[in-house]
Amino acid sequence: CPLPTEQAALYQSIVDHLKEKMSATEGIERKGLILATLTKLKQVCNHPALVSKEEPAQSHSGKMIRFFELLDPLLAQNESCLVFTQYVRMGRLLQTFLQEPQNQKAVFILSLRAGGLGLNLTEANHVIHYDRWWNPAVEDQATDRSYRIGQKRDVHVYKLICEGTLEENIDNLID
């Protein structure tokens, strides 16, 4: 997913802020700064509204634009879809953009953690990982919730990744 200009600018400002702060910190404080920044960068990739006070819009996030490019044709064909995200706020934001009655029945948004706790959701044959988990086994386990005994159709899995960002680097490391 390409980042729109404003989203890319916010992403870069967070990277620049980290570079600036790194020289002034060390030890555990430095590690905490890096971890907090990694989390913030992943959230910006999902949608800038997760880290800023802006009014959320679909067009502000390249990933959300791509999400609906994937989802809209599926819904037009009466397909069902599971959407996994690791951020509760992101799930709620997606929910606000999926308020149409037919969308509520066809899309189930849940966290990766919930997806790994024994739910068998064989009604859906499309799985979208809105954001990547650090551990691919967790993603696989969540995906497996829709592909269990009783699933009659092929399961299609999509993983949304922002180009030129930490997400792309994580994806390369996982591969």
Coordinates of N, CA and C in Angstrom, one line a residue:
C1 N 0.8 -1.2 0.0 CA 0.0 0.0 0.0 C 0.9 1.2 0.0
P2 N 0.7 2.1 -1.0 CA 1.5 3.4 -0.9 C 0.9 4.3 0.1
L3 N 1.8 5.2 0.7 CA 1.3 6.1 1.7 C 0.9 7.5 0.9
P4 N -0.2 8.0 1.2 CA -0.5 9.4 0.7 C 0.5 10.4 1.3
T5 N 0.6 11.5 0.6 CA 1.7 12.5 1.0 C 1.6 12.8 2.5
E6 N 0.4 13.1 3.0 CA 0.3 13.6 4.4 C 0.7 12.4 5.4
Q7 N 0.3 11.2 5.1 CA 0.7 10.1 5.9 C 2.2 9.8 5.8
A8 N 2.8 9.9 4.7 CA 4.2 9.8 4.5 C 5.0 10.8 5.3
A9 N 4.5 12.1 5.3 CA 5.1 13.2 6.0 C 5.1 12.9 7.5
L10 N 3.9 12.4 8.0 CA 3.8 12.1 9.5 C 4.8 11.0 9.8
Y11 N 4.8 10.0 9.0 CA 5.7 8.8 9.2 C 7.2 9.3 9.3
Q12 N 7.6 10.2 8.4 CA 8.9 10.7 8.3 C 9.2 11.6 9.5
S13 N 8.3 12.3 10.0 CA 8.5 13.2 11.1 C 8.7 12.4 12.4
I14 N 8.1 11.2 12.5 CA 8.3 10.3 13.7 C 9.7 9.7 13.6
V15 N 10.1 9.3 12.4 CA 11.5 8.8 12.2 C 12.5 9.9 12.5
D16 N 12.3 11.1 12.1 CA 13.2 12.2 12.3 C 13.3 12.5 13.8
H17 N 12.2 12.4 14.5 CA 12.1 12.7 16.0 C 12.9 11.6 16.7
L18 N 12.8 10.4 16.2 CA 13.6 9.3 16.9 C 15.1 9.5 16.7
K19 N 15.5 9.9 15.5 CA 16.9 10.1 15.2 C 17.5 11.2 16.1
E20 N 16.6 12.3 16.3 CA 17.0 13.4 17.2 C 17.2 13.0 18.6
K21 N 16.2 12.2 19.1 CA 16.2 11.8 20.5 C 17.3 10.7 20.8
M22 N 17.6 9.9 19.8 CA 18.6 8.8 20.1 C 19.9 9.2 20.6
S23 N 20.4 10.3 20.2 CA 21.7 10.8 20.7 C 21.7 11.2 22.1
A24 N 20.5 11.5 22.6 CA 20.4 12.0 24.0 C 20.0 10.9 25.0
T25 N 19.8 9.7 24.5 CA 19.3 8.6 25.4 C 20.3 7.5 25.3
E26 N 20.2 6.6 26.4 CA 21.0 5.4 26.4 C 20.4 4.4 27.3
G27 N 20.9 3.1 27.2 CA 20.4 2.1 28.1 C 18.9 1.7 27.9
I28 N 18.3 1.5 29.0 CA 16.9 1.1 29.0 C 16.0 2.2 28.4
E29 N 16.3 3.4 28.7 CA 15.5 4.5 28.2 C 15.6 4.5 26.6
R30 N 16.7 4.3 26.1 CA 16.9 4.2 24.6 C 16.0 3.1 24.0
K31 N 16.1 1.9 24.7 CA 15.3 0.8 24.2 C 13.8 1.0 24.3
G32 N 13.4 1.7 25.3 CA 12.0 2.1 25.5 C 11.6 3.1 24.4
L33 N 12.4 4.0 24.1 CA 12.1 5.0 23.0 C 12.0 4.3 21.7
I34 N 12.9 3.4 21.4 CA 12.8 2.6 20.1 C 11.6 1.8 20.0
L35 N 11.2 1.1 21.1 CA 10.0 0.3 21.1 C 8.7 1.1 20.9
A36 N 8.7 2.2 21.6 CA 7.5 3.1 21.5 C 7.4 3.7 20.1
T37 N 8.6 4.0 19.5 CA 8.6 4.6 18.2 C 8.1 3.5 17.1
L38 N 8.6 2.3 17.3 CA 8.2 1.2 16.4 C 6.7 1.1 16.4
T39 N 6.1 1.1 17.6 CA 4.7 0.9 17.7 C 4.0 2.1 17.0
K40 N 4.5 3.3 17.3 CA 3.8 4.5 16.7 C 3.9 4.5 15.1
L41 N 5.1 4.0 14.6 CA 5.2 3.9 13.2 C 4.3 2.9 12.6
K42 N 4.1 1.8 13.3 CA 3.1 0.8 12.8 C 1.7 1.3 12.8
Q43 N 1.4 2.1 13.8 CA 0.1 2.7 13.9 C -0.2 3.8 12.8
V44 N 0.9 4.6 12.5 CA 0.8 5.5 11.4 C 0.5 4.8 10.1
C45 N 1.2 3.7 9.9 CA 0.9 2.9 8.7 C -0.5 2.4 8.6
N46 N -1.1 2.1 9.7 CA -2.5 1.7 9.7 C -3.4 2.9 9.3
H47 N -3.3 4.0 10.1 CA -4.1 5.2 9.8 C -3.5 6.3 10.7
P48 N -3.2 7.5 10.2 CA -2.6 8.6 10.9 C -3.5 9.0 12.2
A49 N -4.8 8.8 12.1 CA -5.6 9.1 13.2 C -5.3 8.4 14.5
L50 N -4.6 7.3 14.4 CA -4.2 6.5 15.6 C -3.2 7.2 16.4
V51 N -2.4 8.1 15.8 CA -1.4 8.9 16.6 C -1.6 10.4 16.6
S52 N -2.5 10.9 15.8 CA -2.7 12.3 15.7 C -4.2 12.6 16.1
K53 N -4.5 13.8 16.2 CA -5.8 14.2 16.6 C -6.7 14.6 15.4
E54 N -6.3 14.2 14.2 CA -7.0 14.5 13.0 C -8.3 13.8 13.0
E55 N -9.3 14.3 12.3 CA -10.5 13.7 12.0 C -10.3 12.6 11.0
P56 N -10.6 11.3 11.3 CA -10.3 10.2 10.4 C -11.1 10.2 9.1
A57 N -10.4 10.0 8.0 CA -11.0 9.8 6.7 C -10.3 8.7 6.0
Q58 N -11.1 8.0 5.2 CA -10.5 6.8 4.5 C -9.3 7.3 3.6
S59 N -9.4 8.4 3.0 CA -8.4 8.9 2.1 C -7.1 9.3 2.8
H60 N -7.0 9.4 4.1 CA -5.8 9.7 4.8 C -4.9 8.6 5.0
S61 N -5.3 7.4 4.7 CA -4.5 6.1 4.9 C -4.4 5.3 3.6
G62 N -3.2 5.1 3.1 CA -3.1 4.3 1.9 C -3.5 2.9 2.2
K63 N -3.3 2.4 3.4 CA -3.7 1.0 3.7 C -5.3 0.9 3.8
M64 N -5.9 1.9 4.3 CA -7.4 1.9 4.3 C -8.0 2.0 2.9
I65 N -7.3 2.8 2.0 CA -7.8 2.9 0.6 C -7.7 1.5 0.0
R66 N -6.6 0.8 0.2 CA -6.3 -0.5 -0.4 C -7.3 -1.5 0.2
F67 N -7.6 -1.4 1.6 CA -8.5 -2.3 2.3 C -9.9 -2.3 1.6
F68 N -10.4 -1.1 1.3 CA -11.7 -1.0 0.7 C -11.7 -1.4 -0.8
E69 N -10.5 -1.2 -1.5 CA -10.4 -1.7 -2.8 C -10.5 -3.3 -2.8
L70 N -10.0 -3.9 -1.8 CA -10.1 -5.4 -1.7 C -11.5 -5.8 -1.2
L71 N -12.0 -5.0 -0.3 CA -13.3 -5.4 0.4 C -14.5 -5.2 -0.4
D72 N -14.6 -4.1 -1.1 CA -15.8 -3.7 -1.8 C -16.3 -4.7 -2.8
P73 N -15.4 -5.3 -3.7 CA -15.8 -6.3 -4.6 C -16.2 -7.6 -3.9
L74 N -15.6 -7.9 -2.8 CA -16.0 -9.1 -2.0 C -17.4 -9.0 -1.5
L75 N -17.7 -7.8 -1.0 CA -19.1 -7.5 -0.4 C -20.1 -7.5 -1.6
A76 N -19.7 -7.0 -2.7 CA -20.6 -7.0 -3.9 C -21.0 -8.4 -4.3
Q77 N -20.1 -9.4 -4.0 CA -20.3 -10.8 -4.3 C -20.9 -11.6 -3.2
N78 N -21.3 -10.9 -2.1 CA -21.9 -11.5 -0.9 C -20.9 -12.5 -0.2
E79 N -19.6 -12.1 -0.3 CA -18.6 -12.9 0.4 C -18.5 -12.5 1.9
S80 N -17.9 -13.3 2.7 CA -17.7 -13.0 4.1 C -16.2 -12.8 4.4
C81 N -15.9 -12.0 5.3 CA -14.5 -11.7 5.5 C -14.1 -11.5 7.0
L82 N -13.0 -12.0 7.4 CA -12.5 -11.8 8.7 C -11.4 -10.7 8.6
V83 N -11.3 -9.7 9.5 CA -10.3 -8.7 9.4 C -9.6 -8.7 10.8
F84 N -8.3 -9.0 10.8 CA -7.5 -9.0 12.0 C -6.7 -7.8 12.1
T85 N -6.7 -7.2 13.3 CA -5.8 -6.0 13.6 C -5.3 -6.2 15.0
Q86 N -4.1 -5.7 15.3 CA -3.7 -5.8 16.7 C -4.0 -4.6 17.5
Y87 N -4.6 -3.6 16.9 CA -5.0 -2.3 17.7 C -6.5 -2.2 17.8
V88 N -7.0 -2.1 19.0 CA -8.4 -1.9 19.2 C -8.9 -0.7 18.6
R89 N -8.2 0.4 18.7 CA -8.6 1.7 18.0 C -8.7 1.5 16.5
M90 N -7.9 0.7 15.9 CA -8.0 0.5 14.5 C -9.2 -0.3 14.2
G91 N -9.5 -1.3 14.9 CA -10.8 -2.0 14.8 C -12.0 -1.2 14.8
R92 N -12.0 -0.3 15.8 CA -13.1 0.7 16.0 C -13.2 1.6 14.8
L93 N -12.0 2.1 14.3 CA -12.0 3.0 13.2 C -12.6 2.3 11.9
L94 N -12.1 1.0 11.7 CA -12.7 0.3 10.6 C -14.2 0.1 10.7
Q95 N -14.6 -0.2 11.9 CA -16.0 -0.4 12.2 C -16.8 0.9 11.8
T96 N -16.3 2.1 12.1 CA -17.0 3.3 11.8 C -17.2 3.5 10.2
F97 N -16.3 2.9 9.5 CA -16.4 3.0 8.0 C -17.2 1.9 7.4
L98 N -17.5 0.9 8.2 CA -18.3 -0.2 7.8 C -19.7 -0.2 8.4
Q99 N -20.4 0.9 8.4 CA -21.7 1.0 9.0 C -22.8 0.6 8.2
E100 N -22.6 0.4 6.9 CA -23.7 -0.1 6.1 C -24.2 -1.5 6.5
P101 N -25.5 -1.7 6.6 CA -26.1 -3.0 7.1 C -25.5 -4.2 6.4
Q102 N -25.3 -4.2 5.1 CA -24.8 -5.5 4.5 C -23.3 -5.7 4.9
N103 N -22.6 -4.6 5.2 CA -21.2 -4.8 5.6 C -21.1 -5.4 6.9
Q104 N -22.0 -5.0 7.8 CA -21.9 -5.5 9.2 C -22.1 -7.0 9.3
K105 N -22.8 -7.6 8.4 CA -23.1 -9.0 8.4 C -21.9 -9.8 7.7
A106 N -21.2 -9.2 6.8 CA -20.2 -9.9 6.0 C -18.8 -9.7 6.5
V107 N -18.6 -8.7 7.4 CA -17.2 -8.4 7.9 C -17.2 -8.6 9.4
F108 N -16.2 -9.4 9.9 CA -16.0 -9.6 11.3 C -14.6 -9.1 11.6
I109 N -14.5 -8.0 12.4 CA -13.3 -7.4 12.8 C -12.9 -7.9 14.2
L110 N -11.7 -8.5 14.3 CA -11.2 -9.0 15.6 C -9.7 -8.8 15.8
S111 N -9.3 -8.9 17.0 CA -7.8 -8.8 17.2 C -7.2 -10.2 16.9
L112 N -5.9 -10.1 16.7 CA -5.1 -11.3 16.4 C -5.2 -12.2 17.7
R113 N -5.2 -11.6 18.8 CA -5.2 -12.4 20.1 C -6.5 -13.2 20.2
A114 N -7.6 -12.6 19.9 CA -8.9 -13.3 19.9 C -9.0 -14.3 18.8
G115 N -8.4 -14.0 17.7 CA -8.4 -15.0 16.6 C -7.6 -16.3 16.9
G116 N -6.7 -16.2 17.9 CA -5.9 -17.3 18.2 C -6.4 -18.1 19.4
L117 N -7.6 -17.8 19.9 CA -8.1 -18.4 21.1 C -9.2 -19.4 20.9
G118 N -9.1 -20.2 19.8 CA -10.1 -21.3 19.6 C -11.4 -20.9 18.9
L119 N -11.5 -19.7 18.3 CA -12.6 -19.4 17.5 C -12.6 -20.1 16.2
N120 N -13.6 -20.8 15.8 CA -13.7 -21.4 14.5 C -14.7 -20.6 13.7
L121 N -14.2 -19.9 12.7 CA -15.1 -19.0 12.0 C -15.1 -19.4 10.5
T122 N -15.6 -20.5 10.2 CA -15.6 -21.1 8.9 C -16.6 -20.5 7.9
E123 N -17.4 -19.6 8.3 CA -18.3 -18.9 7.4 C -17.5 -18.1 6.4
A124 N -16.5 -17.4 6.9 CA -15.7 -16.5 6.1 C -14.7 -17.3 5.2
N125 N -14.6 -16.9 4.0 CA -13.5 -17.5 3.1 C -12.5 -16.4 2.7
H126 N -12.5 -15.3 3.3 CA -11.5 -14.2 3.0 C -11.0 -13.7 4.4
V127 N -9.7 -13.6 4.5 CA -9.0 -13.2 5.7 C -8.1 -12.0 5.3
I128 N -8.3 -10.9 6.0 CA -7.4 -9.7 5.8 C -6.7 -9.4 7.1
H129 N -5.3 -9.5 7.0 CA -4.5 -9.1 8.1 C -4.2 -7.6 7.9
Y130 N -4.9 -6.7 8.6 CA -4.8 -5.3 8.3 C -3.4 -4.8 8.7
D131 N -2.8 -5.4 9.8 CA -1.4 -5.1 10.1 C -0.7 -6.4 10.5
R132 N 0.6 -6.4 10.2 CA 1.4 -7.6 10.5 C 1.8 -7.7 11.9
W133 N 1.7 -8.9 12.4 CA 2.2 -9.3 13.8 C 3.7 -9.6 13.7
W134 N 4.4 -9.4 14.7 CA 5.8 -9.7 14.7 C 6.1 -11.2 14.5
N135 N 5.2 -12.0 15.0 CA 5.4 -13.4 15.0 C 4.5 -14.0 13.9
P136 N 5.0 -14.6 12.8 CA 4.1 -15.1 11.8 C 3.3 -16.3 12.3
A137 N 3.7 -17.0 13.3 CA 2.9 -18.1 13.8 C 1.6 -17.6 14.3
V138 N 1.6 -16.4 14.9 CA 0.3 -15.9 15.5 C -0.6 -15.5 14.3
E139 N -0.1 -15.0 13.3 CA -0.9 -14.7 12.1 C -1.5 -16.0 11.5
D140 N -0.6 -17.0 11.4 CA -1.1 -18.3 10.8 C -2.2 -18.9 11.7
Q141 N -2.0 -18.8 13.0 CA -3.0 -19.4 13.9 C -4.4 -18.6 13.7
A142 N -4.3 -17.3 13.6 CA -5.5 -16.5 13.4 C -6.2 -16.9 12.1
T143 N -5.4 -17.0 11.0 CA -5.9 -17.4 9.7 C -6.6 -18.8 9.8
D144 N -6.0 -19.7 10.5 CA -6.5 -21.1 10.7 C -7.9 -21.1 11.3
R145 N -8.3 -20.0 11.9 CA -9.7 -20.0 12.5 C -10.7 -20.1 11.4
S146 N -10.4 -19.6 10.2 CA -11.4 -19.7 9.1 C -11.2 -20.9 8.3
Y147 N -10.1 -21.6 8.4 CA -9.8 -22.8 7.6 C -9.8 -24.0 8.5
R148 N -10.9 -24.4 8.9 CA -11.0 -25.6 9.8 C -12.0 -26.6 9.1
I149 N -12.1 -27.7 9.8 CA -13.1 -28.7 9.3 C -14.4 -28.1 9.2
G150 N -15.0 -28.2 8.1 CA -16.3 -27.6 7.9 C -16.3 -26.5 6.8
Q151 N -15.1 -26.0 6.6 CA -14.9 -25.0 5.5 C -15.0 -25.6 4.2
K152 N -16.0 -25.2 3.4 CA -16.2 -25.8 2.1 C -15.5 -25.1 0.9
R153 N -15.0 -23.9 1.1 CA -14.5 -23.1 0.1 C -13.0 -22.8 0.3
D154 N -12.3 -22.4 -0.7 CA -10.9 -21.9 -0.6 C -10.9 -20.7 0.3
V155 N -9.9 -20.5 1.1 CA -9.7 -19.4 1.9 C -8.6 -18.5 1.3
H156 N -9.0 -17.2 1.1 CA -8.0 -16.3 0.5 C -7.5 -15.3 1.6
V157 N -6.2 -15.2 1.7 CA -5.6 -14.4 2.8 C -4.8 -13.2 2.2
Y158 N -5.1 -12.1 2.7 CA -4.4 -10.8 2.3 C -3.7 -10.2 3.5
K159 N -2.5 -9.7 3.2 CA -1.7 -9.1 4.3 C -1.4 -7.7 3.7
L160 N -1.9 -6.7 4.4 CA -1.7 -5.3 4.0 C -0.4 -4.7 4.5
I161 N 0.5 -4.2 3.6 CA 1.8 -3.8 4.0 C 2.1 -2.4 3.3
C162 N 2.5 -1.4 4.1 CA 2.8 -0.1 3.5 C 4.2 -0.1 2.9
E163 N 4.3 0.3 1.7 CA 5.6 0.3 0.9 C 6.6 1.3 1.6
G164 N 7.9 0.9 1.6 CA 8.9 1.8 2.0 C 8.9 2.1 3.5
T165 N 8.2 1.3 4.3 CA 8.1 1.5 5.8 C 8.6 0.4 6.6
L166 N 8.6 0.5 7.9 CA 8.9 -0.5 8.8 C 8.2 -1.8 8.5
E167 N 6.9 -1.7 8.1 CA 6.1 -2.9 7.8 C 6.7 -3.7 6.7
E168 N 7.2 -3.0 5.6 CA 7.9 -3.7 4.6 C 9.1 -4.5 5.0
N169 N 9.9 -3.8 5.9 CA 11.1 -4.4 6.5 C 10.7 -5.6 7.4
I170 N 9.7 -5.5 8.2 CA 9.2 -6.6 9.0 C 8.8 -7.8 8.1
D171 N 8.1 -7.5 7.0 CA 7.6 -8.5 6.1 C 8.9 -9.2 5.5
N172 N 9.9 -8.5 5.1 CA 11.1 -9.1 4.5 C 11.8 -10.0 5.5
L173 N 11.8 -9.5 6.8 CA 12.5 -10.3 7.9 C 11.7 -11.6 8.1
I174 N 10.4 -11.5 8.1 CA 9.5 -12.7 8.3 C 9.7 -13.7 7.1
D175 N 9.8 -13.2 5.9 CA 10.0 -14.1 4.7 C 11.4 -14.7 4.8

